[in-house]
Short mmCIF file of C-alpha atoms and ligand atoms in Angstrom, two decimals:
data_model
loop_
_atom_site.label_atom_id
_atom_site.label_comp_id
_atom_site.label_asym_id
_atom_site.label_seq_id
_atom_site.Cartn_x
_atom_site.Cartn_y
_atom_site.Cartn_z
CA MET A 1 -32.26 -36.44 53.59
CA LYS A 2 -35.04 -38.84 54.53
CA ILE A 3 -36.18 -41.51 52.06
CA ILE A 4 -39.77 -42.66 52.56
CA ARG A 5 -40.93 -45.76 50.71
CA THR A 6 -44.49 -46.39 51.89
CA ILE A 7 -47.70 -44.42 52.10
CA ARG A 8 -48.06 -45.30 55.78
CA ALA A 9 -44.61 -43.90 56.59
CA LEU A 10 -45.38 -40.74 54.60
CA GLN A 11 -48.63 -40.25 56.50
CA LEU A 12 -46.82 -40.63 59.82
CA TRP A 13 -44.10 -38.18 58.73
CA ARG A 14 -46.70 -35.65 57.50
CA ALA A 15 -48.71 -35.87 60.73
CA ARG A 16 -45.55 -35.01 62.68
CA GLN A 17 -44.99 -31.89 60.54
CA SER A 18 -48.39 -30.45 61.45
CA SER A 19 -47.15 -29.34 64.85
CA ARG A 20 -44.18 -27.58 63.22
CA ASN A 21 -45.00 -24.35 61.47
CA VAL A 22 -43.20 -25.26 58.20
CA HIS A 23 -43.91 -24.05 54.70
CA LEU A 24 -43.91 -27.24 52.67
CA GLY A 25 -42.89 -27.34 48.99
CA PHE A 26 -43.50 -30.36 46.76
CA VAL A 27 -42.02 -31.47 43.43
CA PRO A 28 -43.81 -34.47 41.87
CA THR A 29 -41.65 -36.36 39.33
CA MET A 30 -41.06 -39.66 37.56
CA GLY A 31 -37.31 -39.49 38.21
CA ALA A 32 -34.53 -39.72 35.59
CA PHE A 33 -33.52 -36.26 36.68
CA HIS A 34 -32.03 -33.57 34.48
CA ALA A 35 -31.41 -29.86 35.04
CA GLY A 36 -35.15 -29.16 34.51
CA HIS A 37 -36.09 -31.25 37.56
CA GLN A 38 -33.20 -29.79 39.52
CA SER A 39 -34.42 -26.25 38.78
CA LEU A 40 -37.81 -27.13 40.32
CA MET A 41 -36.10 -28.52 43.43
CA GLN A 42 -33.89 -25.45 43.71
CA ARG A 43 -36.87 -23.13 43.34
CA ALA A 44 -38.72 -25.09 46.04
CA ARG A 45 -35.61 -24.98 48.25
CA ARG A 46 -35.38 -21.18 47.95
CA SER A 47 -39.01 -20.53 48.84
CA CYS A 48 -40.02 -23.31 51.28
CA GLY A 49 -38.78 -24.47 54.69
CA THR A 50 -39.23 -28.16 53.85
CA VAL A 51 -38.95 -29.70 50.38
CA VAL A 52 -40.50 -33.04 49.42
CA VAL A 53 -39.81 -34.72 46.06
CA SER A 54 -41.72 -37.78 44.85
CA ILE A 55 -40.23 -40.25 42.37
CA PHE A 56 -42.83 -42.58 40.90
CA VAL A 57 -43.08 -43.87 37.35
CA ASN A 58 -46.86 -43.72 37.25
CA PRO A 59 -48.25 -46.58 35.13
CA LEU A 60 -51.65 -44.85 34.77
CA GLN A 61 -50.25 -42.08 32.61
CA PHE A 62 -48.66 -44.38 30.01
CA GLY A 63 -50.72 -45.59 27.04
CA PRO A 64 -50.65 -49.31 26.13
CA THR A 65 -48.05 -48.72 23.38
CA GLU A 66 -45.92 -46.28 25.40
CA ASP A 67 -42.59 -46.76 27.13
CA LEU A 68 -43.55 -47.71 30.72
CA ASP A 69 -41.10 -50.62 30.98
CA GLU A 70 -38.24 -48.82 29.20
CA TYR A 71 -38.67 -45.53 31.08
CA PRO A 72 -35.27 -44.79 32.69
CA ARG A 73 -35.04 -45.42 36.45
CA PRO A 74 -31.56 -44.37 37.63
CA ARG A 75 -32.55 -44.43 41.32
CA GLN A 76 -29.14 -43.95 42.98
CA THR A 77 -28.18 -41.01 40.74
CA ASP A 78 -31.61 -39.46 41.29
CA LEU A 79 -31.28 -39.72 45.06
CA ALA A 80 -27.79 -38.18 44.92
CA LEU A 81 -29.17 -35.24 42.88
CA CYS A 82 -31.97 -34.70 45.44
CA ARG A 83 -29.38 -34.66 48.21
CA GLN A 84 -27.31 -32.16 46.25
CA ALA A 85 -30.36 -29.90 45.77
CA GLY A 86 -30.98 -29.86 49.52
CA VAL A 87 -34.22 -31.87 49.39
CA ASP A 88 -35.50 -32.90 52.83
CA VAL A 89 -37.70 -35.88 51.96
CA VAL A 90 -37.87 -38.15 48.92
CA PHE A 91 -41.00 -40.26 48.58
CA VAL A 92 -40.34 -43.36 46.44
CA PRO A 93 -43.38 -45.61 46.69
CA SER A 94 -43.66 -49.02 45.05
CA ARG A 95 -46.36 -49.53 42.46
CA LYS A 96 -48.13 -52.03 44.71
CA ASP A 97 -48.20 -49.71 47.68
CA PHE A 98 -49.39 -46.72 45.66
CA TYR A 99 -52.04 -48.62 43.66
CA PRO A 100 -52.86 -51.67 45.79
CA PRO A 101 -55.02 -54.44 44.32
CA GLY A 102 -58.60 -53.17 44.19
CA PHE A 103 -57.60 -49.53 43.59
CA GLN A 104 -60.44 -48.09 41.48
CA THR A 105 -60.59 -44.33 41.84
CA SER A 106 -59.65 -41.83 39.19
CA VAL A 107 -59.68 -38.06 38.97
CA THR A 108 -60.80 -36.60 35.64
CA VAL A 109 -60.60 -32.97 34.58
CA GLY A 110 -62.94 -31.93 31.74
CA VAL A 111 -62.43 -29.91 28.56
CA LEU A 112 -58.85 -28.83 29.26
CA THR A 113 -57.72 -32.43 28.91
CA ARG A 114 -59.30 -33.03 25.49
CA PRO A 115 -57.25 -31.11 22.91
CA TRP A 116 -53.52 -31.19 22.06
CA GLU A 117 -51.74 -33.80 24.20
CA GLY A 118 -55.11 -35.21 25.28
CA ALA A 119 -56.08 -35.91 21.68
CA HIS A 120 -52.83 -37.80 21.03
CA ARG A 121 -52.54 -39.59 24.38
CA ARG A 122 -56.11 -40.44 25.34
CA THR A 123 -55.71 -41.72 28.90
CA HIS A 124 -52.61 -39.72 29.79
CA PHE A 125 -54.08 -36.78 31.69
CA GLN A 126 -56.46 -38.89 33.75
CA GLY A 127 -53.38 -40.81 34.90
CA VAL A 128 -51.59 -37.57 35.74
CA THR A 129 -54.48 -36.03 37.67
CA THR A 130 -55.13 -39.26 39.58
CA VAL A 131 -51.52 -39.63 40.71
CA VAL A 132 -51.04 -35.94 41.53
CA ALA A 133 -54.36 -35.72 43.42
CA LYS A 134 -53.32 -38.67 45.59
CA LEU A 135 -49.80 -37.27 46.11
CA LEU A 136 -51.17 -33.84 47.09
CA ASN A 137 -53.58 -35.48 49.55
CA LEU A 138 -50.70 -37.36 51.16
CA VAL A 139 -48.01 -34.68 51.18
CA LYS A 140 -50.41 -31.77 51.82
CA PRO A 141 -47.91 -29.18 50.55
CA HIS A 142 -48.42 -25.43 50.61
CA ARG A 143 -46.84 -25.09 47.17
CA ALA A 144 -46.19 -27.50 44.30
CA PHE A 145 -43.59 -26.77 41.61
CA LEU A 146 -44.28 -27.73 37.98
CA GLY A 147 -42.42 -27.17 34.71
CA GLN A 148 -43.75 -24.92 31.95
CA LYS A 149 -42.38 -27.56 29.58
CA ASP A 150 -45.68 -29.40 30.17
CA TYR A 151 -47.88 -26.33 29.82
CA GLN A 152 -51.19 -28.16 29.32
CA GLN A 153 -50.43 -30.34 32.34
CA CYS A 154 -49.86 -27.18 34.45
CA CYS A 155 -53.25 -25.78 33.35
CA ILE A 156 -55.03 -29.06 34.11
CA LEU A 157 -53.43 -29.46 37.54
CA ASN A 158 -54.28 -25.84 38.40
CA GLN A 159 -57.88 -26.53 37.44
CA MET A 160 -57.95 -29.72 39.51
CA VAL A 161 -56.56 -28.05 42.62
CA THR A 162 -59.09 -25.21 42.26
CA ASP A 163 -62.05 -27.48 41.58
CA LEU A 164 -61.23 -29.85 44.45
CA GLY A 165 -60.37 -27.03 46.86
CA GLN A 166 -57.00 -28.61 47.59
CA GLY A 167 -55.56 -25.25 48.62
CA VAL A 168 -52.15 -25.79 47.05
CA ASN A 169 -50.36 -22.91 45.37
CA MET A 170 -49.18 -24.26 41.99
CA VAL A 171 -45.97 -22.60 40.81
CA MET A 172 -45.07 -22.87 37.11
CA CYS A 173 -41.28 -22.74 36.60
CA PRO A 174 -39.46 -21.90 33.32
CA THR A 175 -38.43 -24.61 30.85
CA ILE A 176 -34.74 -25.51 31.06
CA ARG A 177 -33.10 -26.12 27.66
CA GLU A 178 -29.99 -27.48 26.02
CA SER A 179 -27.73 -24.82 24.52
CA ASP A 180 -29.35 -25.39 21.09
CA GLY A 181 -32.84 -24.74 22.52
CA LEU A 182 -34.11 -28.32 22.88
CA ALA A 183 -36.20 -28.56 26.07
CA LEU A 184 -34.64 -31.05 28.48
CA SER A 185 -36.67 -34.24 28.80
CA SER A 186 -36.05 -37.64 30.33
CA ARG A 187 -37.02 -39.05 26.93
CA ASN A 188 -34.42 -37.10 24.89
CA GLY A 189 -32.09 -40.05 25.40
CA TYR A 190 -34.30 -42.06 23.02
CA LEU A 191 -33.37 -39.73 20.11
CA SER A 192 -30.99 -41.16 17.49
CA SER A 193 -27.99 -38.92 16.83
CA SER A 194 -29.52 -37.56 13.62
CA ALA A 195 -32.90 -36.97 15.30
CA ARG A 196 -31.08 -35.22 18.16
CA ARG A 197 -29.47 -32.83 15.64
CA THR A 198 -32.90 -32.07 14.16
CA ALA A 199 -34.77 -31.83 17.49
CA PRO A 200 -34.33 -28.05 18.08
CA VAL A 201 -36.63 -27.34 15.07
CA LEU A 202 -39.70 -27.37 17.31
CA TYR A 203 -38.47 -24.61 19.62
CA GLN A 204 -37.13 -22.70 16.60
CA ALA A 205 -40.55 -22.86 14.94
CA LEU A 206 -42.33 -21.70 18.11
CA ASN A 207 -39.88 -18.81 18.42
CA MET A 208 -40.44 -17.85 14.79
CA GLY A 209 -44.19 -17.75 15.48
CA ALA A 210 -43.56 -15.64 18.60
CA SER A 211 -41.28 -13.26 16.68
CA SER A 212 -43.86 -12.76 13.95
CA ILE A 213 -46.42 -11.84 16.64
CA ARG A 214 -43.99 -9.42 18.28
CA GLU A 215 -43.36 -7.84 14.89
CA GLY A 216 -47.08 -7.15 14.55
CA GLU A 217 -48.47 -10.17 12.67
CA THR A 218 -52.15 -10.54 13.62
CA SER A 219 -53.29 -13.36 11.33
CA ILE A 220 -53.37 -16.65 13.24
CA LYS A 221 -53.22 -18.53 9.95
CA ARG A 222 -50.03 -16.75 8.88
CA ILE A 223 -48.42 -17.31 12.30
CA GLU A 224 -49.19 -21.02 12.08
CA THR A 225 -47.91 -21.15 8.52
CA VAL A 226 -44.60 -19.60 9.59
CA MET A 227 -44.18 -22.33 12.23
CA GLN A 228 -45.22 -25.21 9.98
CA ALA A 229 -43.04 -24.01 7.09
CA HIS A 230 -39.94 -23.97 9.30
CA ILE A 231 -40.46 -27.56 10.43
CA ARG A 232 -41.21 -28.80 6.91
CA LYS A 233 -38.28 -26.96 5.33
CA THR A 234 -35.66 -28.00 7.83
CA SER A 235 -36.58 -31.49 8.99
CA ASN A 236 -38.53 -34.65 8.37
CA ALA A 237 -40.35 -34.26 11.68
CA LYS A 238 -44.09 -35.04 11.57
CA ILE A 239 -46.21 -32.28 13.01
CA ASP A 240 -48.86 -33.41 15.53
CA TYR A 241 -49.97 -29.84 16.21
CA LEU A 242 -48.70 -26.28 16.17
CA ALA A 243 -51.26 -23.84 17.48
CA VAL A 244 -51.82 -20.36 18.85
CA CYS A 245 -53.91 -20.74 22.00
CA HIS A 246 -55.58 -18.96 24.89
CA THR A 247 -53.22 -19.14 27.89
CA GLU A 248 -55.92 -20.41 30.28
CA THR A 249 -58.59 -22.24 28.26
CA LEU A 250 -56.05 -23.57 25.70
CA GLU A 251 -58.64 -23.00 22.98
CA PRO A 252 -57.17 -22.26 19.55
CA LEU A 253 -57.54 -18.55 18.84
CA ASN A 254 -59.13 -16.90 15.82
CA HIS A 255 -57.59 -13.52 16.63
CA THR A 256 -54.43 -12.53 18.43
CA ARG A 257 -54.78 -11.36 22.05
CA LYS A 258 -52.57 -9.52 24.52
CA LYS A 259 -51.12 -12.81 25.82
CA MET A 260 -51.05 -16.17 24.05
CA VAL A 261 -49.34 -19.53 24.25
CA LEU A 262 -47.91 -21.27 21.20
CA LEU A 263 -48.18 -25.03 21.70
CA GLY A 264 -46.39 -27.59 19.58
CA ALA A 265 -45.73 -31.31 19.29
CA VAL A 266 -43.77 -33.16 16.60
CA ARG A 267 -42.66 -36.72 16.06
CA LEU A 268 -39.08 -37.57 15.14
CA GLY A 269 -39.05 -41.26 14.38
CA LYS A 270 -40.57 -42.89 17.47
CA VAL A 271 -39.87 -39.94 19.76
CA ARG A 272 -42.51 -37.28 20.40
CA LEU A 273 -41.33 -33.82 21.40
CA ILE A 274 -43.54 -31.18 22.97
CA ASP A 275 -42.77 -27.56 23.72
CA ASN A 276 -44.42 -24.17 24.10
CA VAL A 277 -43.71 -20.46 24.19
CA ILE A 278 -45.76 -17.75 25.90
CA VAL A 279 -45.92 -14.53 23.93
CA ASN A 280 -47.25 -11.04 24.57
CA THR A 281 -48.38 -8.80 21.72
CA PRO A 282 -46.57 -5.46 21.39
CA VAL A 283 -48.39 -2.64 23.20
P1 AMP B 301 -41.54 -35.77 34.79
O1 AMP B 301 -40.54 -36.43 35.68
O2 AMP B 301 -41.19 -35.81 33.35
O3 AMP B 301 -42.95 -36.24 35.09
O4 AMP B 301 -41.51 -34.22 35.16
C1 AMP B 301 -41.59 -33.78 36.49
C2 AMP B 301 -41.69 -32.27 36.47
O5 AMP B 301 -40.54 -31.73 35.83
C3 AMP B 301 -42.91 -31.75 35.69
O6 AMP B 301 -43.49 -30.66 36.40
C4 AMP B 301 -42.30 -31.31 34.40
O7 AMP B 301 -43.03 -30.29 33.74
C5 AMP B 301 -40.96 -30.78 34.87
N1 AMP B 301 -40.00 -30.69 33.76
C6 AMP B 301 -39.72 -31.64 32.83
N2 AMP B 301 -38.83 -31.17 31.93
C7 AMP B 301 -38.55 -29.90 32.28
C8 AMP B 301 -37.70 -28.89 31.75
N3 AMP B 301 -36.97 -29.09 30.65
N4 AMP B 301 -37.67 -27.68 32.37
C9 AMP B 301 -38.41 -27.46 33.49
N5 AMP B 301 -39.22 -28.39 34.05
C10 AMP B 301 -39.30 -29.59 33.46
#
């Protein structure tokens, strides 16, 4: 496995690949790997000749009161997990190399970035699209692998790649969960032991909403009430949003459709959990 630490070295490596007819898969990450990240690497490994993973804790996507300095950075363990997953190249740039003094470009996607996570983390998605746009320009992959866990992020990055004609096939991979349903996240380690016990309520609520749809419920209000009631009855989690949305525009729906996504975010103490479930109406 090759470890590349500078943009210049990555550009040289990428230029050398152009003469080889390889199918290149890319997994952008901030490190602190868990089984969710590993599943993306494994999926890339199965479908691409060469797999590149980036590890970069991107300062642009953290708000001023968020956890940039505390974000876990277990570099040696992360590199060992990449090796184990059969990754070919790990790109680990420094902050100064990636955003040198004078860096002043950003990539902004429009309406998709405004609701839900965008409303709660105002500069977050611009940070994500800026870093991923630059990474895609450098790595020039054929396919990039993203987790459904961050559903709105997947939609935004799809839109960006389409709008900018970047020609990358974006592959959304299933959310990997703990046995009690909690979606794996590098931030789950911040949960206190009592918050950790409560944390599965979000996924439970989303599943209850999905079940009510599958059983024929057509009132969006009642579906949302089912989800909210579960959280309120079983925890002291604060609900940021729980909504039934269009799978592509992410607009909140007034009527059920054939396919929908239930999006949710709650706060447990200082930790924010997000999750989602895609649901099809019975035919
Ligand atoms: P991060 O390192 O948190 O920026 O995430 C890197 C990638 O891993 C993103 O595409 C995430 O959506 C994905 N990811 C994070 N958690 C999970 C999970 N539990 N299951 C699947 N993919 C995930």
